[in-house]
């Protein structure tokens, strides 16, 4: 990982913001690390002399727009061409199925929270395009929440990047942060589930 990060820094040093944009546009799809780690790495890169924090933040955000828009376009193309997604093992099939479940349950509100969850952030934009919902509606809701999601992890990475100079320590701290966030979310989800279950049982008890 250290070698990959060093190569990333070298590429950005040579080509500036364009390199940053390409790295994140590709990385959100293909890098074998959580997107949150990638965003926090962007914050770390912003502490170097090669980019400035605010312009770098908007470049990273632009890569998220490309990510979401690309998934929407693929879904829209498949939907308008009526191309069946038959292979159940296909990643597109799984994304379409998961995204459809969320859209059926929450409607377009699913786009407002999809970026905060792994895999769902890929499934929902694809399924929104597949369902022929207008891009403008999706973008207004989905990319607004994506801006919040990105800034959360970007500035966490920026904070750690200024205080921690060793890369292994940086990754360790980021993992601890992600675990902490996951635990808090798990507790919140469990409490919410218990309350909803209790609320549904009350009429039966009466």
Coordinates of N, CA and C in Angstrom, one line a residue:
X1 N 0.8 -1.2 0.0 CA 0.0 0.0 0.0 C 0.9 1.3 0.0
X2 N 2.0 1.2 0.7 CA 2.9 2.3 0.8 C 3.4 2.6 -0.6
X3 N 3.8 1.5 -1.4 CA 4.3 1.7 -2.7 C 3.3 2.4 -3.6
X4 N 2.0 1.9 -3.5 CA 1.0 2.5 -4.3 C 0.7 3.9 -4.0
X5 N 0.8 4.3 -2.7 CA 0.6 5.7 -2.3 C 1.7 6.5 -2.8
X6 N 2.9 6.0 -2.8 CA 4.1 6.8 -3.3 C 4.0 7.0 -4.8
X7 N 3.5 6.0 -5.5 CA 3.3 6.2 -7.0 C 2.2 7.2 -7.2
X8 N 1.2 7.2 -6.4 CA 0.1 8.1 -6.6 C 0.6 9.5 -6.4
X9 N 1.4 9.7 -5.3 CA 2.0 11.1 -5.1 C 2.9 11.5 -6.2
X10 N 3.7 10.6 -6.7 CA 4.6 10.9 -7.8 C 3.8 11.3 -9.1
X11 N 2.7 10.6 -9.4 CA 1.9 10.9 -10.5 C 1.3 12.3 -10.4
X12 N 0.8 12.6 -9.2 CA 0.2 13.9 -8.9 C 1.3 15.0 -9.0
X13 N 2.4 14.7 -8.5 CA 3.5 15.7 -8.5 C 3.9 16.1 -10.0
X14 N 3.8 15.1 -10.9 CA 4.1 15.3 -12.3 C 3.0 16.0 -13.1
X15 N 1.7 15.6 -12.7 CA 0.6 16.1 -13.6 C -0.5 16.9 -12.8
X16 N -0.3 17.1 -11.6 CA -1.2 18.0 -10.8 C -2.6 17.5 -10.7
X17 N -3.5 18.5 -10.8 CA -4.9 18.2 -10.5 C -5.5 17.2 -11.5
X18 N -5.1 17.2 -12.7 CA -5.6 16.2 -13.7 C -5.3 14.8 -13.2
X19 N -4.1 14.6 -12.7 CA -3.7 13.2 -12.1 C -4.6 12.9 -11.0
X20 N -4.9 13.9 -10.1 CA -5.8 13.6 -9.0 C -7.2 13.2 -9.4
X21 N -7.7 13.9 -10.4 CA -9.0 13.6 -11.0 C -9.0 12.2 -11.6
X22 N -8.0 11.8 -12.3 CA -8.0 10.5 -13.0 C -7.9 9.4 -11.9
X23 N -7.1 9.6 -10.9 CA -6.9 8.6 -9.9 C -8.2 8.3 -9.1
X24 N -8.9 9.4 -8.8 CA -10.1 9.2 -8.0 C -11.3 8.7 -8.9
X25 N -11.3 9.2 -10.1 CA -12.4 8.7 -11.1 C -12.3 7.2 -11.3
X26 N -11.1 6.7 -11.4 CA -10.8 5.3 -11.6 C -10.9 4.5 -10.3
X27 N -10.4 5.1 -9.3 CA -10.3 4.5 -8.0 C -11.6 4.2 -7.4
X28 N -12.6 5.0 -7.6 CA -14.0 4.8 -7.0 C -14.6 3.6 -7.6
X29 N -14.2 3.2 -8.8 CA -14.7 2.0 -9.4 C -13.9 0.7 -9.1
X30 N -12.5 0.9 -9.1 CA -11.7 -0.3 -9.3 C -10.7 -0.5 -8.1
X31 N -10.3 0.5 -7.4 CA -9.3 0.3 -6.3 C -9.8 -0.7 -5.3
X32 N -8.9 -1.6 -4.9 CA -9.3 -2.6 -3.9 C -9.3 -2.1 -2.5
X33 N -9.7 -0.9 -2.2 CA -9.8 -0.4 -0.9 C -11.2 0.3 -0.7
X34 N -11.7 0.4 0.5 CA -13.0 1.1 0.7 C -12.9 2.5 0.1
X35 N -14.0 3.0 -0.5 CA -14.0 4.4 -1.0 C -13.7 5.4 0.1
X36 N -14.1 5.1 1.3 CA -13.8 6.0 2.4 C -12.3 6.2 2.6
X37 N -11.6 5.1 2.5 CA -10.1 5.1 2.6 C -9.6 6.0 1.5
X38 N -10.1 5.8 0.3 CA -9.6 6.6 -0.8 C -9.9 8.1 -0.6
X39 N -11.1 8.4 -0.1 CA -11.4 9.8 0.1 C -10.5 10.4 1.2
X40 N -10.2 9.6 2.3 CA -9.3 10.1 3.3 C -7.9 10.3 2.8
X41 N -7.5 9.4 1.9 CA -6.2 9.5 1.2 C -6.1 10.9 0.5
X42 N -7.3 11.3 -0.1 CA -7.3 12.6 -0.8 C -7.0 13.7 0.2
X43 N -7.6 13.6 1.4 CA -7.3 14.6 2.4 C -5.8 14.6 2.8
X44 N -5.2 13.4 2.8 CA -3.8 13.4 3.1 C -3.0 14.0 2.0
X45 N -3.3 13.7 0.8 CA -2.6 14.3 -0.4 C -2.7 15.8 -0.3
X46 N -3.9 16.4 0.2 CA -4.1 17.8 0.3 C -3.1 18.5 1.3
X47 N -2.5 17.7 2.1 CA -1.5 18.3 3.1 C -0.1 18.4 2.4
X48 N 0.1 17.9 1.2 CA 1.3 18.0 0.6 C 1.4 19.3 -0.2
X49 N 2.6 19.6 -0.7 CA 2.8 20.9 -1.4 C 2.4 20.8 -2.9
X50 N 1.8 19.6 -3.3 CA 1.5 19.5 -4.7 C 0.1 20.0 -5.1
X51 N -0.8 20.0 -4.1 CA -2.1 20.5 -4.4 C -2.6 21.4 -3.2
X52 N -3.5 22.2 -3.4 CA -4.1 23.0 -2.4 C -5.4 22.3 -1.9
X53 N -5.7 22.4 -0.6 CA -6.9 21.7 0.0 C -8.2 21.9 -0.7
X54 N -8.6 23.2 -0.9 CA -9.9 23.5 -1.4 C -10.0 23.1 -2.9
X55 N -9.1 23.5 -3.8 CA -9.2 23.0 -5.2 C -9.2 21.5 -5.3
X56 N -8.4 20.8 -4.4 CA -8.3 19.4 -4.5 C -9.6 18.8 -4.0
X57 N -10.3 19.4 -3.1 CA -11.6 18.9 -2.6 C -12.6 18.9 -3.8
X58 N -12.6 20.0 -4.5 CA -13.6 20.1 -5.6 C -13.2 19.1 -6.8
X59 N -11.9 18.8 -6.9 CA -11.5 17.9 -8.0 C -12.0 16.5 -7.5
X60 N -11.8 16.1 -6.3 CA -12.3 14.8 -5.8 C -13.8 14.7 -5.9
X61 N -14.5 15.8 -5.6 CA -15.9 15.9 -5.8 C -16.3 15.7 -7.2
X62 N -15.6 16.3 -8.1 CA -15.9 16.1 -9.6 C -15.7 14.6 -10.0
X63 N -14.8 13.9 -9.4 CA -14.6 12.5 -9.7 C -15.8 11.7 -9.2
X64 N -16.4 12.1 -8.1 CA -17.6 11.5 -7.6 C -18.8 11.7 -8.5
X65 N -18.9 12.9 -9.1 CA -19.9 13.2 -10.1 C -19.8 12.3 -11.3
X66 N -18.5 12.1 -11.7 CA -18.3 11.2 -12.9 C -18.7 9.8 -12.5
X67 N -18.4 9.4 -11.3 CA -18.8 8.0 -10.9 C -20.3 7.8 -10.9
X68 N -21.0 8.7 -10.2 CA -22.5 8.6 -10.2 C -23.1 8.7 -11.5
X69 N -22.6 9.7 -12.3 CA -23.2 9.9 -13.6 C -23.0 8.7 -14.6
X70 N -21.8 8.1 -14.5 CA -21.5 7.0 -15.3 C -22.4 5.8 -15.0
X71 N -22.6 5.6 -13.7 CA -23.5 4.5 -13.3 C -24.9 4.8 -13.8
X72 N -25.4 6.0 -13.7 CA -26.7 6.4 -14.1 C -26.9 6.2 -15.6
X73 N -25.8 6.6 -16.4 CA -25.9 6.5 -17.9 C -26.0 5.0 -18.3
X74 N -25.2 4.2 -17.6 CA -25.2 2.7 -18.0 C -26.6 2.2 -17.7
X75 N -27.1 2.5 -16.5 CA -28.5 2.0 -16.2 C -29.5 2.5 -17.1
X76 N -29.4 3.8 -17.5 CA -30.4 4.4 -18.4 C -30.3 3.8 -19.8
X77 N -29.1 3.5 -20.2 CA -28.9 2.9 -21.6 C -29.5 1.5 -21.6
X78 N -29.3 0.7 -20.5 CA -29.8 -0.6 -20.5 C -31.4 -0.6 -20.4
X79 N -31.9 0.4 -19.7 CA -33.3 0.5 -19.5 C -34.0 0.9 -20.8
X80 N -33.4 1.9 -21.5 CA -34.1 2.4 -22.7 C -34.0 1.4 -23.9
X81 N -32.9 0.6 -23.8 CA -32.7 -0.4 -24.9 C -33.4 -1.7 -24.6
X82 N -34.0 -1.8 -23.3 CA -34.6 -3.0 -22.9 C -33.7 -4.2 -23.0
X83 N -32.5 -4.0 -22.6 CA -31.5 -5.1 -22.6 C -31.7 -5.9 -21.3
X84 N -32.1 -7.2 -21.3 CA -32.2 -7.9 -20.1 C -30.9 -8.2 -19.4
X85 N -30.9 -8.2 -18.0 CA -29.7 -8.5 -17.3 C -30.0 -9.9 -16.7
X86 N -29.7 -11.0 -17.4 CA -30.1 -12.3 -17.0 C -29.1 -13.0 -16.1
X87 N -27.9 -12.7 -16.2 CA -26.9 -13.5 -15.5 C -26.9 -13.1 -14.0
X88 N -27.4 -14.0 -13.1 CA -27.6 -13.6 -11.7 C -26.2 -13.4 -11.0
X89 N -25.2 -13.9 -11.6 CA -23.9 -13.7 -10.9 C -23.2 -12.4 -11.4
X90 N -23.8 -11.8 -12.4 CA -23.3 -10.5 -12.9 C -23.4 -9.4 -11.8
X91 N -22.3 -8.6 -11.8 CA -22.3 -7.5 -10.8 C -23.4 -6.5 -11.2
X92 N -23.7 -6.4 -12.5 CA -24.8 -5.5 -12.9 C -26.2 -6.0 -12.4
X93 N -26.3 -7.3 -12.4 CA -27.6 -7.9 -12.0 C -27.7 -7.7 -10.5
X94 N -26.7 -7.9 -9.7 CA -26.8 -7.7 -8.2 C -27.0 -6.2 -7.9
X95 N -26.4 -5.3 -8.6 CA -26.6 -3.9 -8.4 C -28.0 -3.5 -8.7
X96 N -28.5 -4.0 -9.9 CA -29.9 -3.7 -10.3 C -30.9 -4.2 -9.3
X97 N -30.7 -5.4 -8.8 CA -31.6 -6.0 -7.8 C -31.6 -5.2 -6.5
X98 N -30.4 -4.9 -6.0 CA -30.3 -4.2 -4.7 C -30.9 -2.8 -4.8
X99 N -30.5 -2.1 -5.9 CA -31.0 -0.7 -6.1 C -32.5 -0.7 -6.3
X100 N -33.0 -1.7 -7.0 CA -34.5 -1.7 -7.2 C -35.2 -1.9 -5.8
X101 N -34.7 -2.8 -5.0 CA -35.3 -3.0 -3.7 C -35.3 -1.7 -2.9
X102 N -34.2 -0.9 -2.9 CA -34.2 0.4 -2.2 C -35.1 1.4 -2.8
X103 N -35.2 1.4 -4.1 CA -36.1 2.4 -4.8 C -37.5 2.1 -4.5
X104 N -37.9 0.8 -4.5 CA -39.2 0.4 -4.3 C -39.6 0.7 -2.8
X105 N -38.7 0.6 -1.9 CA -39.0 0.9 -0.5 C -39.0 2.3 -0.2
X106 N -38.0 3.1 -0.7 CA -37.8 4.5 -0.2 C -38.0 5.5 -1.3
X107 N -38.2 5.0 -2.6 CA -38.3 6.0 -3.7 C -37.0 6.7 -3.9
X108 N -37.0 7.9 -4.4 CA -35.8 8.6 -4.8 C -35.0 9.0 -3.5
X109 N -35.6 8.9 -2.3 CA -34.9 9.2 -1.1 C -33.7 8.3 -0.9
X110 N -33.8 7.1 -1.6 CA -32.6 6.2 -1.5 C -31.4 6.8 -2.0
X111 N -31.5 7.8 -2.9 CA -30.3 8.5 -3.5 C -29.7 9.4 -2.4
X112 N -30.5 9.8 -1.4 CA -30.0 10.8 -0.4 C -29.1 10.1 0.6
X113 N -29.2 8.8 0.8 CA -28.4 8.1 1.8 C -27.5 7.1 1.2
X114 N -27.6 6.8 -0.1 CA -26.9 5.7 -0.7 C -25.4 5.9 -0.6
X115 N -24.9 7.1 -0.7 CA -23.4 7.3 -0.7 C -22.8 6.9 0.6
X116 N -23.6 6.8 1.7 CA -23.0 6.6 3.0 C -22.8 5.1 3.3
X117 N -23.2 4.2 2.3 CA -23.1 2.8 2.5 C -22.4 2.1 1.4
X118 N -21.4 1.3 1.7 CA -20.7 0.5 0.6 C -21.6 -0.3 -0.2
X119 N -21.3 -0.4 -1.5 CA -22.0 -1.2 -2.5 C -23.3 -0.5 -2.9
X120 N -24.1 0.0 -1.9 CA -25.3 0.7 -2.2 C -25.0 2.0 -3.1
X121 N -23.9 2.6 -2.8 CA -23.6 3.8 -3.6 C -23.3 3.5 -5.0
X122 N -23.0 2.3 -5.3 CA -22.9 1.9 -6.7 C -24.2 1.4 -7.3
X123 N -25.0 0.8 -6.4 CA -26.3 0.2 -6.9 C -27.4 1.2 -7.2
X124 N -27.5 2.2 -6.3 CA -28.6 3.1 -6.5 C -28.5 4.0 -7.8
X125 N -27.4 4.6 -8.0 CA -27.3 5.4 -9.3 C -27.6 4.6 -10.5
X126 N -27.1 3.3 -10.5 CA -27.4 2.4 -11.7 C -28.9 2.1 -11.8
X127 N -29.5 1.8 -10.7 CA -30.9 1.5 -10.7 C -31.8 2.7 -11.0
X128 N -31.4 3.9 -10.5 CA -32.2 5.1 -10.8 C -32.2 5.3 -12.4
X129 N -31.0 5.1 -13.0 CA -31.0 5.3 -14.4 C -31.8 4.2 -15.1
X130 N -31.8 3.0 -14.6 CA -32.5 1.9 -15.1 C -34.1 2.2 -15.1
X131 N -34.5 2.9 -14.0 CA -35.9 3.1 -13.8 C -36.4 4.4 -14.6
X132 N -35.5 5.0 -15.3 CA -35.8 6.2 -16.2 C -36.2 7.4 -15.4
X133 N -35.8 7.5 -14.1 CA -36.0 8.7 -13.4 C -35.1 9.8 -14.0
X134 N -35.6 11.0 -14.1 CA -34.8 12.1 -14.7 C -33.5 12.3 -14.0
X135 N -32.5 12.5 -14.8 CA -31.1 12.7 -14.2 C -31.1 13.9 -13.3
X136 N -31.8 15.0 -13.7 CA -31.7 16.2 -12.8 C -32.2 15.9 -11.4
X137 N -33.3 15.1 -11.3 CA -33.8 14.8 -10.0 C -32.8 14.0 -9.2
X138 N -32.2 13.0 -9.9 CA -31.2 12.1 -9.2 C -30.0 13.0 -8.7
X139 N -29.5 13.8 -9.6 CA -28.3 14.6 -9.3 C -28.6 15.6 -8.2
X140 N -29.7 16.2 -8.2 CA -30.0 17.2 -7.1 C -30.0 16.5 -5.7
X141 N -30.5 15.3 -5.6 CA -30.6 14.6 -4.4 C -29.3 13.9 -4.1
X142 N -28.9 13.0 -5.0 CA -27.8 12.1 -4.8 C -26.5 12.9 -4.6
X143 N -26.2 13.9 -5.4 CA -24.9 14.5 -5.4 C -24.8 15.5 -4.2
X144 N -26.0 16.0 -3.7 CA -26.0 16.8 -2.5 C -25.5 16.0 -1.3
X145 N -26.0 14.8 -1.2 CA -25.6 13.9 -0.1 C -24.2 13.4 -0.3
X146 N -23.8 13.2 -1.6 CA -22.4 12.8 -1.9 C -21.4 13.9 -1.4
X147 N -21.8 15.1 -1.6 CA -20.9 16.2 -1.1 C -20.7 16.2 0.4
X148 N -21.7 15.9 1.1 CA -21.5 15.8 2.6 C -20.7 14.5 2.9
X149 N -21.0 13.4 2.3 CA -20.2 12.2 2.5 C -18.7 12.4 2.2
X150 N -18.4 13.0 1.0 CA -17.1 13.2 0.6 C -16.3 14.1 1.6
X151 N -17.0 15.2 2.0 CA -16.3 16.2 2.9 C -16.0 15.6 4.2
X152 N -16.9 14.7 4.7 CA -16.7 14.1 6.0 C -15.3 13.3 6.0
X153 N -15.1 12.4 5.0 CA -13.9 11.6 5.0 C -12.7 12.4 4.5
X154 N -12.9 13.3 3.6 CA -11.8 14.1 3.0 C -11.1 14.9 4.1
X155 N -11.9 15.6 5.0 CA -11.4 16.4 6.0 C -10.9 15.6 7.2
X156 N -11.4 14.4 7.4 CA -10.8 13.5 8.4 C -9.4 13.1 8.0
X157 N -9.3 12.8 6.7 CA -8.0 12.5 6.1 C -7.0 13.7 6.2
X158 N -7.5 14.8 5.9 CA -6.7 16.1 6.0 C -6.2 16.3 7.4
X159 N -7.1 16.1 8.4 CA -6.7 16.3 9.8 C -5.6 15.3 10.2
X160 N -5.8 14.0 9.9 CA -4.8 13.0 10.2 C -3.5 13.3 9.4
X161 N -3.6 13.7 8.2 CA -2.5 14.0 7.4 C -1.6 15.0 7.9
X162 N -2.2 16.0 8.6 CA -1.4 17.1 9.2 C -0.7 16.7 10.5
X163 N -1.3 15.7 11.2 CA -0.8 15.3 12.5 C 0.0 14.0 12.5
X164 N -0.2 13.2 11.4 CA 0.5 11.9 11.4 C 1.4 11.9 10.1
X165 N 2.7 11.7 10.2 CA 3.5 11.7 9.1 C 3.9 10.3 8.6
X166 N 3.7 9.3 9.4 CA 4.0 8.0 9.0 C 2.8 7.3 8.3
X167 N 3.0 6.8 7.1 CA 1.8 6.2 6.4 C 1.1 5.1 7.1
X168 N 1.9 4.2 7.7 CA 1.3 3.0 8.3 C 0.4 3.5 9.5
X169 N 0.9 4.5 10.2 CA 0.1 5.0 11.3 C -1.1 5.7 10.8
X170 N -1.0 6.4 9.7 CA -2.2 7.0 9.0 C -3.2 6.0 8.7
X171 N -2.9 4.9 8.0 CA -3.8 3.9 7.6 C -4.5 3.3 8.9
X172 N -3.6 3.1 9.9 CA -4.2 2.5 11.1 C -5.2 3.4 11.8
X173 N -4.9 4.7 11.8 CA -5.9 5.6 12.4 C -7.2 5.7 11.6
X174 N -7.0 5.6 10.3 CA -8.2 5.7 9.4 C -9.1 4.4 9.6
X175 N -8.4 3.3 9.8 CA -9.2 2.0 10.0 C -9.9 2.1 11.4
X176 N -9.2 2.7 12.4 CA -9.9 2.8 13.7 C -11.1 3.8 13.6
X177 N -10.9 4.8 12.8 CA -12.0 5.7 12.6 C -13.2 5.1 11.9
X178 N -12.9 4.3 10.8 CA -14.0 3.6 10.1 C -14.7 2.6 11.0
X179 N -13.9 1.9 11.8 CA -14.5 0.9 12.7 C -15.4 1.6 13.7
X180 N -15.0 2.7 14.2 CA -15.8 3.5 15.2 C -17.1 4.0 14.6
X181 N -17.0 4.5 13.4 CA -18.2 4.9 12.7 C -19.1 3.8 12.4
X182 N -18.6 2.6 12.0 CA -19.4 1.4 11.7 C -20.1 0.9 13.0
X183 N -19.4 1.0 14.1 CA -20.0 0.5 15.4 C -21.1 1.4 15.8
X184 N -20.9 2.8 15.7 CA -21.9 3.7 16.1 C -23.2 3.5 15.2
X185 N -22.9 3.3 13.9 CA -24.0 3.1 13.0 C -24.8 1.8 13.3
X186 N -24.0 0.8 13.6 CA -24.6 -0.5 14.0 C -25.5 -0.4 15.2
X187 N -25.0 0.4 16.2 CA -25.8 0.6 17.4 C -27.1 1.4 17.1
X188 N -26.9 2.4 16.3 CA -28.1 3.2 15.9 C -29.1 2.3 15.1
X189 N -28.6 1.5 14.2 CA -29.5 0.7 13.4 C -30.3 -0.3 14.3
X190 N -29.5 -0.9 15.3 CA -30.1 -1.9 16.2 C -31.2 -1.3 17.0
X191 N -30.9 -0.1 17.6 CA -31.9 0.6 18.4 C -33.1 0.9 17.6
X192 N -32.9 1.4 16.4 CA -34.1 1.8 15.5 C -34.9 0.5 15.2
X193 N -34.2 -0.6 14.9 CA -34.9 -1.8 14.6 C -35.8 -2.3 15.8
X194 N -35.2 -2.2 17.0 CA -35.9 -2.6 18.2 C -37.1 -1.8 18.4
X195 N -37.0 -0.5 18.2 CA -38.1 0.5 18.4 C -39.2 0.2 17.4
X196 N -38.9 0.0 16.2 CA -39.9 -0.3 15.1 C -40.6 -1.7 15.4
X197 N -39.8 -2.6 15.9 CA -40.4 -3.9 16.2 C -41.3 -3.8 17.4
X198 N -40.9 -3.0 18.4 CA -41.8 -2.8 19.6 C -43.1 -2.1 19.2
X199 N -42.9 -1.1 18.3 CA -44.1 -0.3 17.8 C -45.1 -1.2 17.1
X200 N -44.6 -2.2 16.3 CA -45.4 -3.1 15.5 C -46.1 -4.1 16.4
X201 N -45.5 -4.4 17.5 CA -46.0 -5.4 18.4 C -47.1 -4.9 19.4
X202 N -47.1 -3.6 19.6 CA -48.0 -2.9 20.5 C -49.5 -3.2 20.1
X203 N -49.9 -3.0 18.9 CA -51.3 -3.3 18.6 C -51.7 -4.7 18.8
X204 N -50.8 -5.7 18.6 CA -51.1 -7.1 18.8 C -51.3 -7.4 20.3
X205 N -50.5 -6.7 21.1 CA -50.6 -6.9 22.5 C -51.9 -6.4 23.1
X206 N -52.5 -5.4 22.4 CA -53.7 -4.9 22.9 C -54.9 -5.7 22.4

